[in-house]
CSV table of C-alpha atoms in Angstrom, one decimal:
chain,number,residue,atom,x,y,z
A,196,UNK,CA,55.1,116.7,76.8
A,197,UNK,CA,58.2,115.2,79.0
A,198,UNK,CA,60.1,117.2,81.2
A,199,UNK,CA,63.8,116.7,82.1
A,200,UNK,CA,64.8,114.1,84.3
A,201,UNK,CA,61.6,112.1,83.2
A,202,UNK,CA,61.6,109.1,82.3
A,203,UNK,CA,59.2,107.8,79.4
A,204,UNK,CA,58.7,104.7,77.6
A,205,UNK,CA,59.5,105.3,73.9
A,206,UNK,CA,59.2,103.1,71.0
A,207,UNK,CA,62.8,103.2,69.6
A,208,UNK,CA,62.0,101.0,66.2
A,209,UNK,CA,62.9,100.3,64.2
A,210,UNK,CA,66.8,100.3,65.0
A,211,UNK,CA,69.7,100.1,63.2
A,212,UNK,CA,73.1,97.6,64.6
A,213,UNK,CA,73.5,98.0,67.9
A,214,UNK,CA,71.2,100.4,68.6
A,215,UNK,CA,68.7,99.5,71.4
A,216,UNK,CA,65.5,98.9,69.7
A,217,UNK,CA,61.7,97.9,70.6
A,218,UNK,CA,59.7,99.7,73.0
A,219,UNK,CA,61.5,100.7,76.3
A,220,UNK,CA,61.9,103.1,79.0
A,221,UNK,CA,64.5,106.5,78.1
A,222,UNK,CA,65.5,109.2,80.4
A,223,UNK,CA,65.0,112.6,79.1
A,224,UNK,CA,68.0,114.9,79.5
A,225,UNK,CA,67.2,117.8,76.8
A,226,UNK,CA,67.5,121.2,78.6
A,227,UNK,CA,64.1,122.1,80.2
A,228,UNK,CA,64.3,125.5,78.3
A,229,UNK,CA,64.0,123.2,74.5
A,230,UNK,CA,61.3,121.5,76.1
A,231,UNK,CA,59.4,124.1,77.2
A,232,UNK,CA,60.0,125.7,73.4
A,233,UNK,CA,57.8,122.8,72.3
A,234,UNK,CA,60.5,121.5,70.2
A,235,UNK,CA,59.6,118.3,68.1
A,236,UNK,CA,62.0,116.1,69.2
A,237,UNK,CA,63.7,115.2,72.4
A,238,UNK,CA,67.1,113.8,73.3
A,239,UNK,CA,66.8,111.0,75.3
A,240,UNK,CA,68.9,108.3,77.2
A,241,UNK,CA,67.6,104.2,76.7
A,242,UNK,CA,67.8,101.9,79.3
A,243,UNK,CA,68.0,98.2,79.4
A,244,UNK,CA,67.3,95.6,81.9
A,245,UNK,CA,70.1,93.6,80.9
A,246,UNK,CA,72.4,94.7,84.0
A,247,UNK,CA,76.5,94.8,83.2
A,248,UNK,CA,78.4,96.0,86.5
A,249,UNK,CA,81.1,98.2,86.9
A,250,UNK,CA,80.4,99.9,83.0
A,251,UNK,CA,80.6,103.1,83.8
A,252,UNK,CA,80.8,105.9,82.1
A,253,UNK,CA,78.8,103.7,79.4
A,254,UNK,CA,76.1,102.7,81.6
A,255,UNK,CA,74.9,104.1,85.2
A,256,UNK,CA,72.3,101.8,87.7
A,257,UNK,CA,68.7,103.0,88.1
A,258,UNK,CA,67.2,101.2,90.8
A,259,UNK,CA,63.5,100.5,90.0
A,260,UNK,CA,61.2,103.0,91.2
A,261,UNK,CA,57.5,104.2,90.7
A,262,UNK,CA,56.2,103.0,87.6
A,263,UNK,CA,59.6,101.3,86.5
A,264,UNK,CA,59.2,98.5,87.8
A,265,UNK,CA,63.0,96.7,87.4
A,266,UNK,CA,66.2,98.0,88.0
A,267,UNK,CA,67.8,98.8,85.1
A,268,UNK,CA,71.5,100.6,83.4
A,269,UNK,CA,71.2,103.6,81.4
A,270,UNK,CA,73.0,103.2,78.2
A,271,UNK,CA,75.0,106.6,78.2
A,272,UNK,CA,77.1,105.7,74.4
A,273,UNK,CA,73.6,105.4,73.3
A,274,UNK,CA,72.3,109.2,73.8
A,275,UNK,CA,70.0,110.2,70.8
A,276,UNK,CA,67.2,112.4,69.3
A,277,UNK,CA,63.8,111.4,68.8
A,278,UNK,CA,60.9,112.6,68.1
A,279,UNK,CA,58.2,113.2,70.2
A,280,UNK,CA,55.6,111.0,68.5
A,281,UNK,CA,57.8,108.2,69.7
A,282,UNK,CA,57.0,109.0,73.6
A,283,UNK,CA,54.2,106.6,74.7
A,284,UNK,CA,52.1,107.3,77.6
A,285,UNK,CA,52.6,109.2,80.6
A,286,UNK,CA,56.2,109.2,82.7
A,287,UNK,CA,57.5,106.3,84.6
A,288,UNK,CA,58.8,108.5,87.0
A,289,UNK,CA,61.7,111.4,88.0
A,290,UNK,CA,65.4,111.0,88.2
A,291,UNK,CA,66.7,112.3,90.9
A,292,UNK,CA,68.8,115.7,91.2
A,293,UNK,CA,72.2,113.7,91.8
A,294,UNK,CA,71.5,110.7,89.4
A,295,UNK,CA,70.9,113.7,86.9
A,296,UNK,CA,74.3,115.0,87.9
A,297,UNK,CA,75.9,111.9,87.5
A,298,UNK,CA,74.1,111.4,84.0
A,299,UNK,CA,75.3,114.9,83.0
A,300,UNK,CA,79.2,113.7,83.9
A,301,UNK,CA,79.3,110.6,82.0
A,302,UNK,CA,77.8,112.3,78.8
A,303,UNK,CA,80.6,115.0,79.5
A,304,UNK,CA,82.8,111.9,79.8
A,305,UNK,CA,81.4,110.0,76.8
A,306,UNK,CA,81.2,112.7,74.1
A,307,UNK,CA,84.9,114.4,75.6
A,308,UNK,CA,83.1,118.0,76.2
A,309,UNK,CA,85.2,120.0,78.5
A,310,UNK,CA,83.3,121.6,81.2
C-alpha cells in the first residue's frame, strides 16, 4: 500500500462538478502512522497537467520526475479521501522532504488550520 509523499496514479471516477476526474496521478499526504494502520482509504492530493502560474496556495509545480513523466500543479482546494481500491499500480515516484513541506503549508493555508 502507498506511503506518504508517494505519488500514485488513481482512478478518481466518476466525479462530481469540478472535481478532477478520470484516471490521474495524486500525491499521498495521509500521516504514515494511518497508513501503516492499513486503513481503507487514503487522503490524497490530484494533479493536473493543465499548468496555471502563480496559483498558489491552490496549486504548487511538480516538475516531472521518475515515472511522471510531465510537469504538472498539484490541485491543493482539491484534497480528498479515497479508497484504496482506487490506487492503480505501483508509485510514480517520491515527493521530496521540502515539496512535502510546502504541500503541508498550503493545506494549512487552504483549510485555515492554525499551526
Amino acid at each position: 500500500m502507498p506511503d506518504r509523499g508517494e505519488v500514485w496514479l488513481a482512478n478518481l471516477d466518476p466525479r462530481r462538478g469540478t472535481e478532477p476526474g478520470k484516471t490521474r496521478p495524486v500525491l499521498v499526504v495521509q500521516s504514515q502512522a494511518l497508513l501503516d494502520a492499513g486503513h481503507p482509504s487514503t487522503i490524497v492530493v490530484p494533479l493536473t497537467t493543465t499548468l496555471v502560474d502563480d496559483a498558489q496556495p491552490l496549486r504548487i509545480r511538480v516538475r516531472r520526475t521518475g515515472r511522471l513523466r510531465r510537469d504538472s500543479d498539484l490541485l491543493i482546494d482539491q484534497l480528498r479521501a479515497i479508497d484504496n481500491r482506487r490506487l492503480v499500480g505501483r508509485p510514480l515516484c517520491r515527493a521530496s522532504a521540502a515539496l512535502m513541506a510546502r504541500v503541508g503549508d498550503a493545506v494549512r493555508d487552504v483549510l485555515d488550520l492554525v499551526e
